[in-house]
Amino acid sequence: MKASRQESQSLVLIVDDEPFIRMILRTFLEREAYQIVEAQNGIEALTMYKQVHPDIVLLDAIMPDMDGFECCTQLQILDCSKHTPVLMITGLDDEESVDHAFEVGAMDYITKPIHWPVLRQRVKRLIQQSQLQQKLEAVNLELQRLVTIDGLTEVANRRGFEEYFYQEWQRMKREQHPLSLILCDVDFFKSYNDTYGHRAGDRCLTKIAQTIKDIVKRPGDLVARYGGEEFAVILPNTDTEGATYVAEKICDAVRKLAIPHQNSQVSPYVTMSAGFTTEIPQPNSDLEEMIAIADRALYQAKTAGRDRFVQNILATQK
């Protein structure tokens, strides 16, 4: 039977201290169109694994220096995300050895002398199962990403905001570092929609979201669409000075987009109001209260004339 293209691209790591066993395994598997690399002991296998990232490991149980059981344990540590299958091949067939092999992470176990048709099927099956599992995990990760992304603006949605804010709140509480939260609102956006139409409104929100993303670039920061025309920015490890800088840049950048807004009461162009707060979370503090403080600051920015930002509930504006 000829191997499929997908199987022919699979890389097998053979680990055995006996050169003759490695040779016959290599000959058999190359005939099945697999690519082969070899290691003669457990220590060499770990080094080789880190270099080539094989699709399956065929591992002898009894070897000098580091036996197959310890090697399998170490492989699981190296392989925490890929789930590379380990097939143990050994002359041991007692119940204790078989149980031990599965306990240390082997996915399957065959004994010597090797029954070649069985080996061929088990290698094929284990590789297919591993590839399927990796595909399913990739799909699940993408689905998780999609349910936390706003479909219009492609920044995080409200759910993504809440999950990440809780995560960073807990982390900053443990580390006792400052966490800043900015809430932003497009000024007179209902009037903008009424004047230019909802499609233009959608384009406006998308431009603003991208503009904020261009400013908030650190890997740990998050931009989210908090509501209809409201955005939130989470800034871990950011003090008041840093949050002031970001809030000012956001308001200024939106202003500089120069998106016409003839019915705005503050400018001939689209503008944004923002409120923010900074806190080092304490054991008795409340993340909902932090959101409420930022929201009150945003309200103050609006009542003070819009097109500005306010810190906490104080009239700090630029």
Short mmCIF file of N, CA, C and O in Angstrom, two decimals, residues 88-183:
data_model
loop_
_atom_site.label_atom_id
_atom_site.label_comp_id
_atom_site.label_asym_id
_atom_site.label_seq_id
_atom_site.Cartn_x
_atom_site.Cartn_y
_atom_site.Cartn_z
N MET A 88 6.03 2.89 22.11
CA MET A 88 7.13 2.19 22.76
C MET A 88 7.27 0.79 22.16
O MET A 88 6.29 0.05 22.03
N ILE A 89 8.53 0.47 21.78
CA ILE A 89 8.83 -0.84 21.20
C ILE A 89 9.84 -1.53 22.12
O ILE A 89 10.94 -1.01 22.34
N THR A 90 9.49 -2.69 22.65
CA THR A 90 10.34 -3.31 23.66
C THR A 90 10.14 -4.81 23.73
O THR A 90 9.11 -5.33 23.30
N GLY A 91 11.13 -5.47 24.29
CA GLY A 91 11.02 -6.90 24.54
C GLY A 91 10.25 -7.18 25.82
O GLY A 91 9.90 -8.33 26.10
N LEU A 92 10.00 -6.14 26.63
CA LEU A 92 9.26 -6.32 27.88
C LEU A 92 7.77 -6.46 27.58
O LEU A 92 7.19 -5.62 26.89
N ASP A 93 7.15 -7.50 28.12
CA ASP A 93 5.71 -7.64 27.90
C ASP A 93 4.95 -7.96 29.18
O ASP A 93 3.79 -8.36 29.14
N ASP A 94 5.62 -7.74 30.34
CA ASP A 94 4.93 -7.99 31.60
C ASP A 94 3.95 -6.84 31.88
O ASP A 94 4.10 -5.71 31.38
N GLU A 95 2.96 -7.13 32.70
CA GLU A 95 1.89 -6.16 32.98
C GLU A 95 2.43 -4.86 33.58
O GLU A 95 2.01 -3.77 33.20
N GLU A 96 3.40 -4.97 34.47
CA GLU A 96 3.96 -3.79 35.12
C GLU A 96 4.63 -2.86 34.12
O GLU A 96 4.45 -1.64 34.16
N SER A 97 5.40 -3.42 33.18
CA SER A 97 6.08 -2.61 32.17
C SER A 97 5.08 -1.93 31.24
O SER A 97 5.24 -0.75 30.88
N VAL A 98 4.06 -2.66 30.84
CA VAL A 98 3.03 -2.09 29.96
C VAL A 98 2.33 -0.93 30.67
O VAL A 98 2.15 0.16 30.10
N ASP A 99 1.93 -1.16 31.93
CA ASP A 99 1.26 -0.10 32.69
C ASP A 99 2.17 1.12 32.85
O ASP A 99 1.72 2.27 32.72
N HIS A 100 3.44 0.86 33.12
CA HIS A 100 4.39 1.96 33.32
C HIS A 100 4.54 2.78 32.04
O HIS A 100 4.62 4.02 32.09
N ALA A 101 4.56 2.12 30.89
CA ALA A 101 4.70 2.82 29.62
C ALA A 101 3.57 3.82 29.41
O ALA A 101 3.79 4.98 29.03
N PHE A 102 2.35 3.38 29.68
CA PHE A 102 1.20 4.28 29.51
C PHE A 102 1.18 5.37 30.57
O PHE A 102 0.76 6.50 30.31
N GLU A 103 1.64 5.04 31.77
CA GLU A 103 1.68 6.03 32.85
C GLU A 103 2.61 7.20 32.51
O GLU A 103 2.33 8.35 32.87
N VAL A 104 3.72 6.91 31.83
CA VAL A 104 4.68 7.98 31.51
C VAL A 104 4.33 8.71 30.21
O VAL A 104 5.04 9.62 29.81
N GLY A 105 3.24 8.30 29.54
CA GLY A 105 2.76 9.06 28.40
C GLY A 105 2.81 8.39 27.05
O GLY A 105 2.46 9.01 26.03
N ALA A 106 3.24 7.13 26.99
CA ALA A 106 3.24 6.43 25.70
C ALA A 106 1.81 6.28 25.20
O ALA A 106 0.89 6.02 25.99
N MET A 107 1.61 6.47 23.89
CA MET A 107 0.27 6.34 23.31
C MET A 107 -0.03 4.91 22.90
O MET A 107 -1.20 4.52 22.78
N ASP A 108 1.02 4.11 22.67
CA ASP A 108 0.81 2.72 22.29
C ASP A 108 2.08 1.94 22.62
O ASP A 108 3.11 2.53 22.97
N TYR A 109 2.00 0.63 22.50
CA TYR A 109 3.06 -0.25 23.01
C TYR A 109 3.04 -1.53 22.19
O TYR A 109 1.98 -2.17 22.05
N ILE A 110 4.16 -1.87 21.56
CA ILE A 110 4.25 -3.17 20.89
C ILE A 110 5.53 -3.86 21.32
O ILE A 110 6.52 -3.21 21.68
N THR A 111 5.52 -5.18 21.28
CA THR A 111 6.66 -5.95 21.78
C THR A 111 7.48 -6.54 20.63
O THR A 111 7.01 -6.69 19.51
N LYS A 112 8.75 -6.80 20.96
CA LYS A 112 9.64 -7.50 20.03
C LYS A 112 9.46 -9.00 20.23
O LYS A 112 9.20 -9.44 21.36
N PRO A 113 9.63 -9.82 19.19
CA PRO A 113 9.93 -9.43 17.80
C PRO A 113 8.76 -8.67 17.17
O PRO A 113 7.59 -8.96 17.44
N ILE A 114 9.09 -7.71 16.35
CA ILE A 114 8.09 -6.79 15.80
C ILE A 114 7.25 -7.49 14.74
O ILE A 114 7.77 -8.16 13.83
N HIS A 115 5.95 -7.31 14.83
CA HIS A 115 5.02 -7.78 13.80
C HIS A 115 4.82 -6.60 12.85
O HIS A 115 4.13 -5.63 13.18
N TRP A 116 5.44 -6.66 11.68
CA TRP A 116 5.55 -5.48 10.82
C TRP A 116 4.22 -4.92 10.32
O TRP A 116 4.04 -3.70 10.30
N PRO A 117 3.25 -5.74 9.92
CA PRO A 117 1.95 -5.16 9.52
C PRO A 117 1.28 -4.39 10.67
O PRO A 117 0.63 -3.37 10.44
N VAL A 118 1.45 -4.92 11.90
CA VAL A 118 0.88 -4.22 13.06
C VAL A 118 1.59 -2.89 13.28
O VAL A 118 0.95 -1.85 13.52
N LEU A 119 2.92 -2.89 13.17
CA LEU A 119 3.67 -1.64 13.34
C LEU A 119 3.24 -0.61 12.30
O LEU A 119 3.03 0.57 12.62
N ARG A 120 3.09 -1.05 11.05
CA ARG A 120 2.70 -0.11 10.00
C ARG A 120 1.37 0.54 10.30
O ARG A 120 1.21 1.77 10.19
N GLN A 121 0.40 -0.22 10.73
CA GLN A 121 -0.93 0.32 11.02
C GLN A 121 -0.92 1.24 12.25
O GLN A 121 -1.59 2.27 12.27
N ARG A 122 -0.15 0.85 13.26
CA ARG A 122 -0.15 1.67 14.48
C ARG A 122 0.57 3.00 14.26
O ARG A 122 0.13 4.02 14.77
N VAL A 123 1.64 2.99 13.51
CA VAL A 123 2.32 4.25 13.20
C VAL A 123 1.38 5.16 12.41
O VAL A 123 1.22 6.35 12.72
N LYS A 124 0.75 4.60 11.40
CA LYS A 124 -0.19 5.37 10.57
C LYS A 124 -1.32 5.94 11.43
O LYS A 124 -1.66 7.13 11.34
N ARG A 125 -1.91 5.10 12.27
CA ARG A 125 -3.05 5.53 13.09
C ARG A 125 -2.65 6.61 14.09
O ARG A 125 -3.37 7.61 14.27
N LEU A 126 -1.51 6.44 14.74
CA LEU A 126 -1.08 7.41 15.75
C LEU A 126 -0.79 8.77 15.13
O LEU A 126 -1.12 9.81 15.70
N ILE A 127 -0.15 8.77 13.95
CA ILE A 127 0.12 10.04 13.28
C ILE A 127 -1.19 10.71 12.87
O ILE A 127 -1.38 11.93 13.06
N GLN A 128 -2.12 9.95 12.32
CA GLN A 128 -3.41 10.52 11.92
C GLN A 128 -4.16 11.09 13.10
O GLN A 128 -4.74 12.18 13.03
N GLN A 129 -4.16 10.37 14.22
CA GLN A 129 -4.85 10.86 15.43
C GLN A 129 -4.22 12.15 15.93
O GLN A 129 -4.92 13.08 16.33
N SER A 130 -2.88 12.19 15.92
CA SER A 130 -2.18 13.39 16.38
C SER A 130 -2.49 14.59 15.48
O SER A 130 -2.76 15.69 15.97
N GLN A 131 -2.47 14.38 14.17
CA GLN A 131 -2.76 15.46 13.24
C GLN A 131 -4.20 15.94 13.39
O GLN A 131 -4.47 17.15 13.34
N LEU A 132 -5.12 15.00 13.60
CA LEU A 132 -6.51 15.38 13.79
C LEU A 132 -6.69 16.18 15.07
O LEU A 132 -7.41 17.19 15.09
N GLN A 133 -6.03 15.76 16.14
CA GLN A 133 -6.13 16.47 17.40
C GLN A 133 -5.60 17.90 17.26
O GLN A 133 -6.19 18.85 17.77
N GLN A 134 -4.47 18.04 16.57
CA GLN A 134 -3.91 19.38 16.37
C GLN A 134 -4.84 20.26 15.54
O GLN A 134 -5.00 21.45 15.83
N LYS A 135 -5.49 19.69 14.53
CA LYS A 135 -6.45 20.46 13.73
C LYS A 135 -7.65 20.88 14.56
O LYS A 135 -8.12 22.02 14.47
N LEU A 136 -8.14 19.95 15.38
CA LEU A 136 -9.29 20.28 16.23
C LEU A 136 -8.95 21.37 17.23
O LEU A 136 -9.75 22.27 17.49
N GLU A 137 -7.74 21.31 17.80
CA GLU A 137 -7.33 22.34 18.74
C GLU A 137 -7.19 23.69 18.06
O GLU A 137 -7.56 24.73 18.61
N ALA A 138 -6.69 23.69 16.82
CA ALA A 138 -6.57 24.94 16.07
C ALA A 138 -7.94 25.52 15.77
O ALA A 138 -8.16 26.74 15.87
N VAL A 139 -8.89 24.65 15.41
CA VAL A 139 -10.26 25.11 15.16
C VAL A 139 -10.88 25.67 16.43
O VAL A 139 -11.52 26.72 16.41
N ASN A 140 -10.67 24.97 17.55
CA ASN A 140 -11.23 25.45 18.82
C ASN A 140 -10.64 26.79 19.23
O ASN A 140 -11.37 27.67 19.73
N LEU A 141 -9.34 26.96 19.01
CA LEU A 141 -8.71 28.24 19.33
C LEU A 141 -9.28 29.36 18.47
O LEU A 141 -9.53 30.47 18.95
N GLU A 142 -9.51 29.05 17.19
CA GLU A 142 -10.08 30.06 16.29
C GLU A 142 -11.52 30.39 16.70
O GLU A 142 -11.93 31.56 16.67
N LEU A 143 -12.29 29.37 17.10
CA LEU A 143 -13.65 29.62 17.56
C LEU A 143 -13.66 30.48 18.82
O LEU A 143 -14.48 31.39 18.96
N GLN A 144 -12.74 30.18 19.75
CA GLN A 144 -12.63 30.99 20.96
C GLN A 144 -12.27 32.43 20.61
O GLN A 144 -12.78 33.38 21.22
N ARG A 145 -11.39 32.59 19.63
CA ARG A 145 -11.02 33.94 19.21
C ARG A 145 -12.22 34.67 18.62
O ARG A 145 -12.48 35.83 18.93
N LEU A 146 -12.97 33.95 17.76
CA LEU A 146 -14.09 34.58 17.08
C LEU A 146 -15.19 35.03 18.05
O LEU A 146 -15.80 36.08 17.84
N VAL A 147 -15.43 34.25 19.10
CA VAL A 147 -16.50 34.63 20.03
C VAL A 147 -16.10 35.80 20.91
O VAL A 147 -16.95 36.36 21.61
N THR A 148 -14.83 36.20 20.89
CA THR A 148 -14.40 37.35 21.68
C THR A 148 -13.98 38.52 20.79
O THR A 148 -13.41 39.49 21.28
N ILE A 149 -14.27 38.43 19.48
CA ILE A 149 -13.90 39.50 18.54
C ILE A 149 -15.17 40.15 18.00
O ILE A 149 -16.13 39.47 17.63
N ASP A 150 -15.18 41.48 17.94
CA ASP A 150 -16.29 42.21 17.36
C ASP A 150 -16.23 42.07 15.85
O ASP A 150 -15.21 42.38 15.23
N GLY A 151 -17.31 41.62 15.25
CA GLY A 151 -17.32 41.33 13.83
C GLY A 151 -17.12 42.55 12.95
O GLY A 151 -16.57 42.45 11.86
N LEU A 152 -17.56 43.72 13.39
CA LEU A 152 -17.42 44.93 12.58
C LEU A 152 -16.02 45.52 12.65
O LEU A 152 -15.36 45.72 11.64
N THR A 153 -15.57 45.79 13.86
CA THR A 153 -14.31 46.54 14.04
C THR A 153 -13.09 45.65 14.16
O THR A 153 -11.96 46.12 14.06
N GLU A 154 -13.30 44.35 14.41
CA GLU A 154 -12.23 43.36 14.56
C GLU A 154 -11.31 43.64 15.75
O GLU A 154 -10.17 43.19 15.79
N VAL A 155 -11.81 44.40 16.72
CA VAL A 155 -11.15 44.44 18.03
C VAL A 155 -11.95 43.53 18.95
O VAL A 155 -12.96 42.94 18.55
N ALA A 156 -11.52 43.38 20.19
CA ALA A 156 -12.24 42.52 21.13
C ALA A 156 -13.67 43.03 21.32
O ALA A 156 -13.93 44.24 21.25
N ASN A 157 -14.59 42.11 21.56
CA ASN A 157 -15.96 42.53 21.88
C ASN A 157 -16.14 42.63 23.39
O ASN A 157 -15.18 42.51 24.16
N ARG A 158 -17.37 42.85 23.84
CA ARG A 158 -17.63 43.04 25.27
C ARG A 158 -17.23 41.80 26.08
O ARG A 158 -16.64 41.92 27.15
N ARG A 159 -17.50 40.63 25.53
CA ARG A 159 -17.12 39.40 26.22
C ARG A 159 -15.60 39.30 26.34
O ARG A 159 -15.07 38.95 27.39
N GLY A 160 -14.91 39.61 25.23
CA GLY A 160 -13.45 39.59 25.26
C GLY A 160 -12.90 40.57 26.27
O GLY A 160 -11.93 40.28 26.98
N PHE A 161 -13.52 41.75 26.34
CA PHE A 161 -13.11 42.75 27.32
C PHE A 161 -13.27 42.22 28.74
O PHE A 161 -12.35 42.31 29.56
N GLU A 162 -14.43 41.68 29.05
CA GLU A 162 -14.70 41.22 30.41
C GLU A 162 -13.77 40.10 30.83
O GLU A 162 -13.26 40.09 31.96
N GLU A 163 -13.53 39.15 29.93
CA GLU A 163 -12.63 38.04 30.26
C GLU A 163 -11.21 38.53 30.50
O GLU A 163 -10.55 38.13 31.47
N TYR A 164 -10.73 39.42 29.63
CA TYR A 164 -9.35 39.89 29.75
C TYR A 164 -9.18 40.84 30.93
O TYR A 164 -8.15 40.79 31.62
N PHE A 165 -10.19 41.67 31.17
CA PHE A 165 -10.08 42.61 32.29
C PHE A 165 -10.03 41.85 33.62
O PHE A 165 -9.24 42.17 34.50
N TYR A 166 -10.85 40.82 33.73
CA TYR A 166 -10.82 40.00 34.95
C TYR A 166 -9.45 39.33 35.11
O TYR A 166 -8.88 39.31 36.20
N GLN A 167 -8.93 38.79 34.02
CA GLN A 167 -7.61 38.11 34.05
C GLN A 167 -6.52 39.09 34.50
O GLN A 167 -5.71 38.77 35.38
N GLU A 168 -6.49 40.28 33.90
CA GLU A 168 -5.44 41.25 34.23
C GLU A 168 -5.64 41.86 35.60
O GLU A 168 -4.68 42.19 36.28
N TRP A 169 -6.88 42.02 36.00
CA TRP A 169 -7.19 42.50 37.36
C TRP A 169 -6.59 41.54 38.39
O TRP A 169 -5.93 41.97 39.35
N GLN A 170 -6.81 40.26 38.21
CA GLN A 170 -6.28 39.26 39.13
C GLN A 170 -4.76 39.24 39.10
O GLN A 170 -4.10 39.11 40.14
N ARG A 171 -4.18 39.37 37.91
CA ARG A 171 -2.72 39.34 37.79
C ARG A 171 -2.09 40.57 38.44
O ARG A 171 -1.10 40.46 39.17
N MET A 172 -2.67 41.73 38.20
CA MET A 172 -2.14 42.95 38.82
C MET A 172 -2.33 42.92 40.34
O MET A 172 -1.52 43.48 41.09
N LYS A 173 -3.39 42.27 40.81
CA LYS A 173 -3.60 42.13 42.25
C LYS A 173 -2.50 41.28 42.86
O LYS A 173 -1.96 41.60 43.91
N ARG A 174 -2.14 40.18 42.17
CA ARG A 174 -1.07 39.32 42.67
C ARG A 174 0.27 40.05 42.66
O ARG A 174 1.05 39.95 43.61
N GLU A 175 0.54 40.75 41.57
CA GLU A 175 1.85 41.37 41.40
C GLU A 175 1.94 42.75 42.02
O GLU A 175 3.03 43.32 42.11
N GLN A 176 0.77 43.31 42.41
CA GLN A 176 0.72 44.66 42.98
C GLN A 176 1.32 45.70 42.04
O GLN A 176 2.17 46.51 42.41
N HIS A 177 0.85 45.65 40.79
CA HIS A 177 1.23 46.60 39.76
C HIS A 177 0.00 47.39 39.32
O HIS A 177 -1.13 46.90 39.46
N PRO A 178 0.20 48.58 38.74
CA PRO A 178 -0.96 49.40 38.36
C PRO A 178 -1.66 48.88 37.11
O PRO A 178 -1.03 48.37 36.17
N LEU A 179 -2.97 49.03 37.12
CA LEU A 179 -3.81 48.68 35.98
C LEU A 179 -4.61 49.92 35.60
O LEU A 179 -5.23 50.54 36.47
N SER A 180 -4.58 50.30 34.33
CA SER A 180 -5.33 51.46 33.86
C SER A 180 -6.43 51.03 32.91
O SER A 180 -6.25 50.09 32.13
N LEU A 181 -7.55 51.73 32.98
CA LEU A 181 -8.70 51.45 32.12
C LEU A 181 -9.19 52.76 31.52
O LEU A 181 -9.46 53.71 32.25
N ILE A 182 -9.28 52.80 30.20
CA ILE A 182 -9.80 53.96 29.49
C ILE A 182 -11.11 53.56 28.81
O ILE A 182 -11.17 52.55 28.10
N LEU A 183 -12.16 54.34 29.03
CA LEU A 183 -13.41 54.19 28.31
C LEU A 183 -13.56 55.39 27.37
O LEU A 183 -13.41 56.54 27.80
#
